[in-house]
Coordinates of C-alpha atoms (C1' of nucleotides) in Angstrom, one line a residue:
Chain A
X2 CA 0.0 0.0 0.0
X3 CA 1.8 3.0 -1.2
X4 CA 0.1 6.3 -1.2
X5 CA 1.2 8.5 -4.1
X6 CA 3.7 11.2 -3.2
X7 CA 2.3 14.6 -3.0
X8 CA 4.4 17.6 -2.1
X9 CA 3.9 21.3 -2.1
X10 CA 5.7 24.6 -2.2
X11 CA 3.8 27.2 -0.3
X12 CA 5.3 30.6 -0.4
X13 CA 3.7 33.8 0.8
X14 CA 3.3 36.6 -1.7
X15 CA 5.1 39.1 0.5
X16 CA 7.9 40.0 -1.9
X17 CA 10.1 38.4 -4.5
X18 CA 11.1 34.8 -4.2
X19 CA 14.5 34.5 -2.5
X20 CA 16.9 31.9 -3.9
X21 CA 16.5 29.9 -0.7
X22 CA 12.9 29.6 -1.6
X23 CA 13.8 28.6 -5.1
X24 CA 15.9 25.8 -3.6
X25 CA 13.0 24.7 -1.4
X26 CA 10.8 24.6 -4.5
X27 CA 13.4 22.7 -6.4
X28 CA 13.9 20.0 -3.8
X29 CA 10.1 19.5 -3.6
X30 CA 9.9 19.3 -7.3
X31 CA 12.8 16.9 -7.6
X32 CA 11.4 14.7 -4.9
X33 CA 8.0 14.6 -6.6
X34 CA 9.6 13.7 -10.0
X35 CA 11.6 11.0 -8.5
X36 CA 8.7 9.3 -6.9
X37 CA 6.3 9.9 -9.8
X38 CA 4.3 12.1 -7.5
X39 CA 2.6 15.5 -7.7
X40 CA 4.0 18.9 -7.0
X41 CA 1.6 21.5 -5.9
X42 CA 2.0 25.3 -5.7
X43 CA -0.1 26.8 -3.0
X44 CA -0.1 30.5 -2.2
X45 CA -0.3 31.3 1.5
X46 CA -1.8 34.7 1.6
X47 CA -3.5 34.7 5.0
X48 CA -1.9 38.0 6.0
X49 CA -3.5 40.7 4.1
X50 CA -1.2 43.3 5.7
X51 CA 1.9 41.9 4.2
X52 CA 0.5 41.2 0.7
X53 CA 2.6 42.7 -2.0
X54 CA 1.1 43.2 -5.5
X55 CA 2.9 41.4 -8.2
X56 CA 4.7 39.0 -5.8
X57 CA 2.5 36.0 -6.8
X58 CA 3.1 36.6 -10.4
X59 CA 6.8 37.0 -9.7
X60 CA 6.9 33.6 -7.9
X61 CA 5.1 31.9 -10.8
X62 CA 7.4 33.5 -13.4
X63 CA 10.5 32.6 -11.4
X64 CA 9.5 28.9 -11.2
X65 CA 8.7 28.9 -14.8
X66 CA 12.1 30.4 -15.7
X67 CA 13.8 27.8 -13.6
X68 CA 11.9 25.0 -15.3
X69 CA 10.2 23.9 -12.1
X70 CA 6.8 22.8 -13.2
X71 CA 3.9 22.2 -10.8
X72 CA 1.1 19.8 -11.4
X73 CA -1.5 21.6 -9.4
X74 CA -1.7 25.2 -8.3
X75 CA -3.0 28.6 -8.7
X76 CA -2.6 28.9 -12.4
X77 CA -3.5 25.4 -13.6
X78 CA -6.0 24.5 -11.0
X79 CA -6.4 20.9 -9.8
X80 CA -8.7 18.6 -7.9
X81 CA -7.9 20.0 -4.5
X82 CA -8.3 23.7 -5.3
X83 CA -8.6 26.5 -4.7
X84 CA -4.9 26.8 -4.2
X85 CA -4.9 30.3 -2.8
X86 CA -5.6 30.3 1.0
X87 CA -7.5 33.6 0.8
X88 CA -9.9 31.8 -1.4
X89 CA -10.2 28.9 1.0
X90 CA -11.0 31.3 3.9
X91 CA -14.3 29.6 4.8
X92 CA -12.8 26.2 5.1
X93 CA -10.7 26.9 8.2
X94 CA -13.1 28.2 10.8
X95 CA -15.0 24.8 11.3
X96 CA -11.7 23.1 12.2
X97 CA -10.8 25.8 14.7
X98 CA -14.2 25.5 16.2
X99 CA -14.0 21.8 16.3
X100 CA -10.8 22.1 18.3
X101 CA -12.6 24.4 20.7
X102 CA -15.4 22.0 21.2
X103 CA -12.9 19.2 21.8
X104 CA -11.2 21.3 24.4
X105 CA -8.0 21.5 22.3
X106 CA -8.3 25.2 21.7
X107 CA -10.1 28.1 23.2
X108 CA -11.4 31.6 22.5
X109 CA -9.2 34.4 23.7
X110 CA -10.4 38.0 24.0
X111 CA -7.2 39.7 25.1
X112 CA -6.5 42.8 23.1
X113 CA -3.1 43.4 21.5
X114 CA -2.6 46.2 23.9
X115 CA -3.3 44.0 26.9
X116 CA -0.9 41.4 25.7
X117 CA 1.7 44.1 25.1
X118 CA 1.3 45.1 28.7
X119 CA 1.8 41.5 29.8
X120 CA 5.1 41.4 27.9
X121 CA 6.2 44.7 29.4
X122 CA 5.4 43.5 32.9
X123 CA 7.2 40.2 32.4
X124 CA 10.3 41.9 31.1
X125 CA 10.6 43.8 34.4
X126 CA 10.6 40.7 36.5
X127 CA 12.6 38.2 34.4
X128 CA 14.6 37.8 31.3
X129 CA 12.2 35.2 30.0
X130 CA 9.7 36.5 27.5
X131 CA 6.0 36.4 28.3
X132 CA 4.2 33.4 26.9
X133 CA 0.6 32.7 26.5
X134 CA 0.7 29.1 27.9
X135 CA -0.5 26.7 30.6
X136 CA 1.1 28.9 33.2
X137 CA -0.5 32.2 32.2
X138 CA -3.7 31.5 30.4
X139 CA -5.7 31.1 33.5
X140 CA -5.3 34.7 34.5
X141 CA -6.1 36.0 31.0
X142 CA -9.3 36.7 29.2
X143 CA -10.4 33.6 27.4
X144 CA -13.0 30.9 27.3
X145 CA -11.1 28.9 29.9
X146 CA -11.4 31.7 32.5
X147 CA -14.7 33.3 31.5
X148 CA -18.0 31.7 32.2
X149 CA -19.8 30.1 29.3
X150 CA -22.4 32.8 29.4
X151 CA -19.9 35.5 29.3
X152 CA -18.1 33.9 26.4
X153 CA -21.4 33.6 24.5
X154 CA -22.3 37.1 25.3
X155 CA -19.0 38.4 23.9
X156 CA -19.2 36.2 20.8
X157 CA -22.8 37.3 20.1
X158 CA -21.9 40.9 20.6
X159 CA -19.3 40.5 17.9
X160 CA -16.4 41.2 20.1
X161 CA -13.1 40.5 18.4
X162 CA -11.5 37.2 19.5
X163 CA -8.9 34.8 18.4
X164 CA -8.7 31.0 18.8
X165 CA -5.6 29.7 20.4
X166 CA -4.4 26.1 20.6
X167 CA -4.4 24.7 24.1
X168 CA -0.9 23.3 24.6
X169 CA -0.9 20.6 27.3
X170 CA 1.6 20.9 30.2
X171 CA 4.3 18.4 31.0
X172 CA 4.4 16.4 27.8
X173 CA 7.0 15.5 25.3
X174 CA 6.2 15.7 21.6
X175 CA 8.4 13.7 19.3
X176 CA 8.7 13.9 15.5
X177 CA 11.0 12.2 13.0
X178 CA 12.5 14.5 10.5
X179 CA 13.9 12.9 7.4
X180 CA 16.9 15.1 7.4
X181 CA 17.5 15.6 11.1
X182 CA 16.2 12.4 12.6
X183 CA 14.3 12.3 15.9
X184 CA 13.5 15.7 17.4
X185 CA 11.6 16.0 20.7
X186 CA 10.3 19.0 22.4
X187 CA 8.8 19.6 25.9
X188 CA 5.3 21.1 25.7
X189 CA 6.1 23.5 28.6
X190 CA 8.2 25.6 26.3
X191 CA 5.5 25.8 23.6
X192 CA 3.0 28.7 23.8
X193 CA -0.7 28.7 22.9
X194 CA -0.3 29.9 19.4
X195 CA -3.1 31.8 17.7
X196 CA -4.7 29.5 15.1
X197 CA -7.5 31.7 14.0
X198 CA -7.1 35.5 13.8
X199 CA -9.7 38.1 14.7
X200 CA -10.0 39.1 11.1
X201 CA -11.5 35.7 10.3
X202 CA -8.3 34.3 8.7
X203 CA -6.3 31.4 10.0
X204 CA -2.7 31.8 10.9
X205 CA 0.0 29.8 9.0
X206 CA -0.1 27.0 11.6
X207 CA -3.8 26.2 11.1
X208 CA -4.0 26.9 7.4
X209 CA -0.9 24.8 6.7
X210 CA -2.0 21.8 8.6
X211 CA -5.6 21.9 7.3
X212 CA -4.5 22.4 3.7
X213 CA -1.8 19.8 3.8
X214 CA -4.4 17.3 5.1
X215 CA -7.1 18.3 2.6
X216 CA -4.6 18.3 -0.3
X217 CA -3.3 14.9 0.8
X218 CA 0.3 16.1 1.1
X219 CA 2.6 13.2 2.0
X220 CA 5.8 15.1 2.6
X221 CA 6.4 18.5 4.0
X222 CA 9.7 19.8 2.7
X223 CA 10.3 23.3 4.0
X224 CA 12.9 25.6 5.5
X225 CA 14.6 25.1 8.8
X226 CA 12.8 28.2 10.2
X227 CA 9.8 25.9 10.7
X228 CA 11.5 23.3 12.8
X229 CA 10.7 25.0 16.2
X230 CA 7.0 25.0 15.4
X231 CA 6.9 21.6 13.9
X232 CA 6.0 19.9 17.2
X233 CA 3.0 22.1 17.6
X234 CA 2.0 21.1 14.1
X235 CA 2.2 17.5 15.2
X236 CA 0.0 18.3 18.1
X237 CA -2.5 19.9 15.7
X238 CA -2.6 16.8 13.5
X239 CA -3.2 14.7 16.6
X240 CA -6.0 17.0 17.9
X241 CA -7.7 17.1 14.5
X242 CA -7.6 13.3 14.4
X243 CA -5.3 13.1 11.4
X244 CA -2.2 11.7 13.0
X245 CA -2.3 8.5 11.0
X246 CA -2.1 10.4 7.7
X247 CA 0.3 13.1 9.0
X248 CA 2.9 13.9 6.3
X249 CA 6.5 13.3 6.9
X250 CA 8.7 16.3 7.6
X251 CA 12.0 17.4 6.1
X252 CA 13.4 20.6 7.3
X253 CA 16.0 22.1 4.9
X254 CA 19.1 23.9 6.1
X255 CA 19.2 27.6 5.5
X256 CA 21.3 29.5 2.9
X257 CA 23.8 31.7 4.8
X258 CA 25.7 34.9 4.0
X259 CA 28.9 34.3 2.1
X260 CA 30.8 36.4 4.6
X261 CA 30.2 36.7 8.3
X262 CA 27.1 35.2 9.9
X263 CA 23.4 35.0 9.5
X264 CA 21.1 33.9 6.8
X265 CA 21.3 35.3 3.3
X266 CA 19.2 38.4 2.9
X267 CA 18.3 40.8 0.2
X268 CA 20.9 43.3 1.4
X269 CA 23.8 40.9 1.0
X270 CA 23.2 40.7 -2.7
X271 CA 23.5 44.5 -3.0
X272 CA 26.4 44.6 -0.7
X273 CA 28.5 41.8 -2.2
X274 CA 27.5 42.3 -5.8
X275 CA 25.4 39.3 -6.8
X276 CA 21.7 38.6 -7.1
X277 CA 19.7 36.9 -4.4
X278 CA 16.6 36.7 -6.6
X279 CA 16.0 34.6 -9.7
X280 CA 14.5 37.5 -11.6
X281 CA 14.8 41.2 -11.4
X282 CA 12.3 42.7 -9.0
X283 CA 11.1 46.2 -8.6
X284 CA 9.5 47.0 -5.3
X285 CA 6.1 48.4 -6.0
X286 CA 6.1 50.6 -2.9
X287 CA 9.7 52.0 -2.9
X288 CA 10.6 51.5 -6.5
X289 CA 13.8 49.9 -5.4
X290 CA 15.2 47.5 -7.9
X291 CA 16.9 44.2 -7.0
X292 CA 18.9 42.3 -9.6
X293 CA 18.1 38.8 -10.8
X294 CA 20.0 35.8 -12.1
X295 CA 18.1 35.8 -15.4
X296 CA 19.0 39.4 -16.1
X297 CA 22.6 38.9 -15.0
X298 CA 23.0 36.4 -17.8
X299 CA 22.6 33.1 -16.1
X300 CA 21.2 30.0 -17.8
X301 CA 18.4 28.6 -15.8
X302 CA 19.9 25.1 -16.0
X303 CA 23.2 26.3 -14.5
X304 CA 21.4 28.2 -11.8
X305 CA 19.4 25.2 -10.9
X306 CA 22.4 22.9 -11.0
X307 CA 24.3 25.2 -8.7
X308 CA 21.3 25.6 -6.3
X309 CA 20.8 21.9 -6.1
X310 CA 24.4 21.3 -5.0
X311 CA 24.1 23.9 -2.2
X312 CA 23.4 21.8 0.9
X313 CA 23.0 18.5 -1.0
X314 CA 25.3 16.3 -3.0
X315 CA 24.8 13.1 -4.9
X316 CA 27.8 11.3 -3.3
X317 CA 29.5 10.9 -6.6
X318 CA 32.1 13.2 -8.1
X319 CA 30.0 14.3 -11.0
X320 CA 28.8 17.9 -10.6
X321 CA 27.0 18.7 -13.8
X322 CA 23.5 17.3 -13.9
X323 CA 20.5 18.1 -15.9
X324 CA 16.9 18.1 -14.5
X325 CA 16.3 14.5 -15.3
X326 CA 19.6 13.3 -13.8
X327 CA 18.9 15.4 -10.7
X328 CA 15.5 13.9 -10.3
X329 CA 16.8 10.4 -10.5
X330 CA 19.6 10.7 -8.0
X331 CA 18.1 13.3 -5.6
X332 CA 17.5 12.1 -2.0
X333 CA 16.5 14.0 1.1
X334 CA 18.7 11.7 3.2
X335 CA 21.7 13.2 1.5
X336 CA 20.8 16.8 2.3
X337 CA 23.4 18.3 4.6
X338 CA 22.2 19.3 8.0
X339 CA 24.2 22.5 8.4
X340 CA 23.5 25.8 6.7
X341 CA 25.4 26.5 3.5
X342 CA 27.2 29.7 2.8
X343 CA 26.4 31.0 -0.6
X344 CA 29.3 30.7 -3.0
X345 CA 29.1 33.2 -5.9
X346 CA 32.3 32.0 -7.5
X347 CA 31.0 28.5 -7.9
X348 CA 27.8 29.8 -9.4
X349 CA 29.9 31.5 -12.1
X350 CA 31.7 28.4 -12.7
X351 CA 28.5 26.4 -13.3
X352 CA 27.3 29.1 -15.7
X353 CA 30.5 29.0 -17.7
X354 CA 30.3 25.2 -17.9
X355 CA 26.8 25.4 -19.3
X356 CA 27.5 28.1 -21.8
X357 CA 30.4 26.2 -23.1
X358 CA 28.2 23.3 -23.9
X359 CA 25.5 25.3 -25.6
X360 CA 25.1 24.6 -29.4
X361 CA 26.3 27.5 -31.6
X362 CA 22.9 28.0 -33.3
X363 CA 21.3 28.5 -30.0
X364 CA 23.9 31.1 -28.9
X365 CA 23.6 32.7 -32.2
X366 CA 20.0 33.4 -31.6
X367 CA 20.8 35.1 -28.3
X368 CA 23.6 37.1 -29.8
X369 CA 21.3 38.2 -32.5
X370 CA 19.1 39.7 -29.9
X371 CA 22.0 41.3 -28.1
X372 CA 22.9 43.0 -31.3
X373 CA 19.6 44.8 -31.6
X374 CA 20.4 47.6 -29.2
X375 CA 23.5 48.3 -31.2
X376 CA 21.5 48.5 -34.4
X377 CA 23.3 45.6 -35.9
X378 CA 22.0 42.7 -37.9
X379 CA 23.9 39.8 -39.2
X380 CA 23.4 36.5 -40.9
X381 CA 22.7 33.5 -38.7
X382 CA 25.5 31.5 -40.2
X383 CA 28.0 34.3 -39.4
X384 CA 26.7 34.6 -35.9
X385 CA 27.1 30.9 -35.3
X386 CA 30.7 31.0 -36.4
X387 CA 31.3 34.0 -34.0
X388 CA 29.7 32.2 -31.2
X389 CA 31.8 29.1 -31.8
X390 CA 34.8 31.2 -31.4
X391 CA 33.8 33.1 -28.2
X392 CA 31.6 30.7 -26.2
X393 CA 34.3 29.2 -24.1
X394 CA 35.6 32.6 -23.2
X395 CA 32.5 34.0 -21.6
X396 CA 30.9 33.5 -18.2
X397 CA 27.6 35.2 -18.6
X398 CA 25.2 35.4 -21.5
X399 CA 25.5 39.2 -21.1
X400 CA 29.2 38.9 -22.1
X401 CA 28.2 38.0 -25.6
X402 CA 28.4 41.5 -27.0
X403 CA 31.6 42.5 -25.2
X404 CA 33.4 39.5 -26.6
X405 CA 32.2 39.8 -30.1
X406 CA 31.7 43.5 -30.9
X407 CA 34.7 43.6 -33.2
X408 CA 33.1 41.0 -35.5
X409 CA 30.5 43.6 -36.3
X410 CA 32.1 47.0 -36.1
X411 CA 35.6 48.5 -36.2
X412 CA 37.1 49.0 -32.7
X413 CA 36.9 52.4 -31.2
X414 CA 38.5 51.7 -27.9
X415 CA 41.9 50.0 -27.7
X416 CA 43.4 48.1 -24.8
X417 CA 45.6 50.6 -23.0
X418 CA 47.8 48.0 -21.4
X419 CA 48.7 46.5 -24.7
X420 CA 49.5 49.9 -26.2
X421 CA 51.8 50.6 -23.4
X422 CA 53.6 47.3 -23.5
X423 CA 53.6 46.3 -27.1
X424 CA 53.3 49.4 -29.2
X425 CA 56.8 50.4 -30.1
X426 CA 58.1 53.2 -32.4
X427 CA 58.6 50.7 -35.2
X428 CA 55.3 49.0 -34.8
X429 CA 53.3 51.3 -37.2
X430 CA 55.7 50.4 -39.9
X431 CA 55.3 46.7 -39.3
X432 CA 51.5 46.9 -39.4
X433 CA 51.7 49.0 -42.6
X434 CA 54.0 46.6 -44.4
X435 CA 52.0 43.6 -43.2
X436 CA 48.9 45.3 -44.5
X437 CA 50.6 45.7 -47.8
X438 CA 51.6 42.1 -47.9
X439 CA 48.0 41.1 -47.1
X440 CA 46.7 43.2 -50.0
X441 CA 47.3 40.4 -52.5
X442 CA 46.2 37.6 -50.3
X443 CA 43.0 35.5 -50.4
X444 CA 41.2 35.5 -47.0
X445 CA 39.3 32.3 -47.7
X446 CA 41.0 30.2 -45.1
X447 CA 42.7 30.9 -41.7
X448 CA 45.6 28.6 -42.5
X449 CA 46.4 30.6 -45.6
X450 CA 46.6 33.8 -43.6
X451 CA 48.7 32.1 -41.0
X452 CA 51.2 31.0 -43.7
X453 CA 51.5 34.5 -45.1
X454 CA 51.9 35.9 -41.6
X455 CA 54.9 33.6 -40.8
X456 CA 56.5 34.2 -44.1
X457 CA 56.2 37.9 -43.4
X458 CA 57.8 37.4 -40.0
X459 CA 60.7 35.4 -41.5
X460 CA 61.3 37.9 -44.3
X461 CA 61.6 40.7 -41.9
X462 CA 63.3 38.7 -39.1
X463 CA 60.6 39.6 -36.6
X464 CA 59.5 37.6 -33.6
X465 CA 55.8 36.8 -33.3
X466 CA 55.4 39.1 -30.3
X467 CA 56.4 42.1 -32.4
X468 CA 53.6 41.7 -34.9
X469 CA 50.8 39.5 -33.4
X470 CA 49.8 41.7 -30.4
X471 CA 49.8 44.9 -32.4
X472 CA 47.8 43.3 -35.2
X473 CA 45.2 42.0 -32.7
X474 CA 45.1 45.4 -31.1
X475 CA 44.4 47.4 -34.3
X476 CA 41.9 44.8 -35.7
X477 CA 40.0 44.0 -32.5
X478 CA 41.0 46.6 -29.9
X479 CA 41.5 43.8 -27.4
X480 CA 44.4 42.1 -25.7
X481 CA 43.1 38.6 -26.1
X482 CA 40.6 36.6 -27.9
X483 CA 40.1 33.8 -30.4
X484 CA 42.8 32.8 -33.0
X485 CA 43.8 35.9 -34.9
X486 CA 43.6 34.3 -38.3
X487 CA 40.1 32.9 -37.6
X488 CA 39.0 36.5 -36.8
X489 CA 40.6 37.9 -39.9
X490 CA 39.1 35.2 -42.1
X491 CA 35.6 35.8 -40.6
X492 CA 35.6 39.6 -40.8
X493 CA 37.2 39.5 -44.2
X494 CA 39.9 41.2 -46.1
X495 CA 38.3 44.6 -46.5
X496 CA 37.5 45.1 -42.8
X497 CA 40.9 43.8 -41.8
X498 CA 42.8 46.1 -44.0
X499 CA 40.6 49.1 -43.2
X500 CA 41.3 48.6 -39.5
X501 CA 45.1 48.1 -40.1
X502 CA 45.1 51.5 -41.9
X503 CA 42.5 53.4 -40.0
X504 CA 43.2 52.7 -36.3
X505 CA 43.6 55.7 -34.1
X506 CA 44.4 55.5 -30.4
X507 CA 43.2 58.2 -28.0
Chain B
rG7 C1' 17.3 35.0 28.4
rG8 C1' 14.8 30.3 26.8
rU9 C1' 14.1 26.1 23.3
rC10 C1' 15.5 23.5 19.1
rC11 C1' 19.1 22.6 15.3
rG12 C1' 24.1 22.6 13.8
rU13 C1' 30.0 22.6 13.7
rU14 C1' 35.3 18.3 8.2
rC15 C1' 40.5 22.6 3.8
rG16 C1' 38.9 30.2 2.5
rU17 C1' 33.9 28.1 0.2
rC18 C1' 30.5 23.8 -1.3
rU19 C1' 31.2 19.1 0.4
rA20 C1' 32.8 13.1 0.4
rG21 C1' 33.6 10.1 4.3
rU22 C1' 27.5 3.5 4.0
rC23 C1' 25.8 0.9 10.5
rG24 C1' 34.0 2.9 14.0
rG25 C1' 39.3 0.1 11.0
rC26 C1' 40.7 0.6 3.4
rC27 C1' 41.4 8.4 6.2
rU28 C1' 49.1 9.4 6.3
rA29 C1' 40.7 12.7 5.6
rG30 C1' 38.9 12.4 -1.0
rG31 C1' 36.7 15.8 -4.8
rA32 C1' 35.0 20.6 -6.8
rC33 C1' 35.3 26.2 -6.7
rA34 C1' 38.7 29.9 -5.5
rU35 C1' 44.3 30.7 -5.0
rC36 C1' 49.4 29.8 -6.7
rA37 C1' 53.0 27.3 -10.1
rG38 C1' 53.9 24.8 -14.7
rG39 C1' 52.3 23.0 -19.7
rU40 C1' 49.1 23.6 -24.2
rU41 C1' 47.3 28.0 -27.0
rU42 C1' 52.5 32.9 -30.3
rU43 C1' 47.3 36.3 -26.9
rC44 C1' 42.8 35.7 -23.8
rA45 C1' 39.7 31.8 -22.5
rU46 C1' 39.3 26.5 -22.5
rC47 C1' 42.0 22.2 -21.4
rC48 C1' 46.0 19.3 -18.8
rU49 C1' 49.5 18.6 -14.7
rG50 C1' 51.1 20.0 -10.0
rA51 C1' 51.3 22.8 -5.2
rA52 C1' 49.3 24.8 -1.1
rG53 C1' 45.2 24.3 2.0
rA54 C1' 41.3 20.6 7.6
rU55 C1' 45.8 17.9 14.2
rC56 C1' 37.8 16.4 11.3
rA57 C1' 35.4 23.4 16.8
rG58 C1' 37.8 22.2 21.9
rG59 C1' 38.0 18.7 26.1
rG60 C1' 36.8 14.3 28.2
rG61 C1' 35.2 9.3 27.8
rU62 C1' 33.7 4.1 25.3
rU63 C1' 37.0 0.8 22.2
rC64 C1' 42.4 -3.1 20.3
rG65 C1' 41.0 1.0 17.1
rA66 C1' 36.8 7.3 16.4
rA67 C1' 36.0 12.5 11.8
rU68 C1' 32.5 8.5 12.6
rC69 C1' 29.4 6.3 19.3
rC70 C1' 28.5 9.0 24.4
rC71 C1' 29.1 13.4 27.7
rC72 C1' 30.6 18.4 28.6
rU73 C1' 32.2 23.2 26.9
rA74 C1' 32.7 26.8 23.1
rC75 C1' 30.9 28.9 18.8
rG76 C1' 27.1 29.6 15.0
rG77 C1' 22.1 29.5 13.2
rA78 C1' 16.8 29.3 13.6
rC79 C1' 12.6 30.3 16.5
rU80 C1' 10.6 32.8 20.6
rA81 C1' 3.9 38.1 16.7
rC82 C1' -3.6 38.1 15.8
rC83 C1' 4.2 37.3 10.0
rA84 C1' 4.9 33.5 7.2

RNA sequence: GGUCCGUUCGUCUAGUCGGCCUAGGACAUCAGGUUUUCAUCCUGAAGAUCAGGGGUUCGAAUCCCCUACGGACUACCA
């Protein structure tokens, strides 16, 4: 009897999806693929105060760019919808009320101000924070301390209330985490968390448990920040009578700052110069722009491969894996327990590896688009040849233009370092006589050009260094690049000679 | 402060239930080679007394305890 695997990624639309979130989604997706199960996207928008317009669309677009496809969710629907918690609003209250009836939860009428006062008072007498729990609830305003009549009166009068879980005293709650093993927590340190808010919405805790149950989720794979509240979730399953179908838990380690301590945040990206979001994001309120991997010139496959290896490894020395391979070898048991510091250098390496493997026609298509802003059009065949020459030299897709501009227009800027080191008083003469030599030559093959070049060197008793670097400089403006004769052959005789005669350094 | 989780080269990590680990790989770094350049690629070097201290054991990075450090959580946020 094997129940089909069903997992979910359940972000809140409170801003752009962070790469840690992308990784959580990825692991869920990989896990589902591997087990032939379903991957669900559920939007947890129970807090209207934190709702950010555009965030949900951003999340969906990000997953799409990454190639993480979901089987059920807000866009495609599915048999367990709706998949937006705000649209499931009415479903939660009955469960909360059922818990109250069963004595597993209670109504609480304390106002935020009153609770704040409690916290202040507590701070004065001890360093321990105030907690709404078995020790304090009996002196607060709730259905445990008020008479049934009074509770009914307040409820009927429409007084604001919340429903809190009633955490039992002196118990130990155990759970088995796939990544961390057995975790146990004493109930005395748990507090009576709010399950149902005064605005009629459930909190994460209730909504999460109810939806996971209703949607028949078998494995909850989420960030480590949820580990402390997981025992309370176990209690909820128990109280709701769902313990026998409770999903298995797997709490993922966090992504940490590359330097220093703490978890990776939006600010770190700006500070250290790399994106922390998959796509570019413009904050609708402040207008602040955060960079994205897509815009920075990353291939989604490289980005995903890199992310997959952060905190998990397959146990073999191979590092480059496509989606299919990842899905077949992924396992939660091999997820590292400790948080992983984000390594931007390695991300670059992955990107370079993937770009190098890209077929020339595909890159040519990208280069063609990169040419548009410069008002340049070129034949596809020509572009393919250019890409073939430069692709193992670039790290980002955005480098395409920088590394290929001289294939399309005469250089206007010249590498200063090369001028300083290689441009001697006799160099202009050498370039001029080489140009004269080339005048009568057929540019139809790189080998031909190379032969002529060496003959020229020999005839004038010159070393390669005296002519090659200056030649490259006047023709391309650069210090390095693909084979010089390949370049000359591609751009042709006319362009080559024009550049050899018309260069002008500033 | 409290609770939970964690701790192997600068970074990501390997190291099946203790012996094959004088701790392996990758990125980054450095040095050579290839390329007359740059990049790729190849070779090599350096880099971790396995956080520290106690145990258990013939034998521990691997098991147990303590300490230190780090992280998460501690909202009518998720």
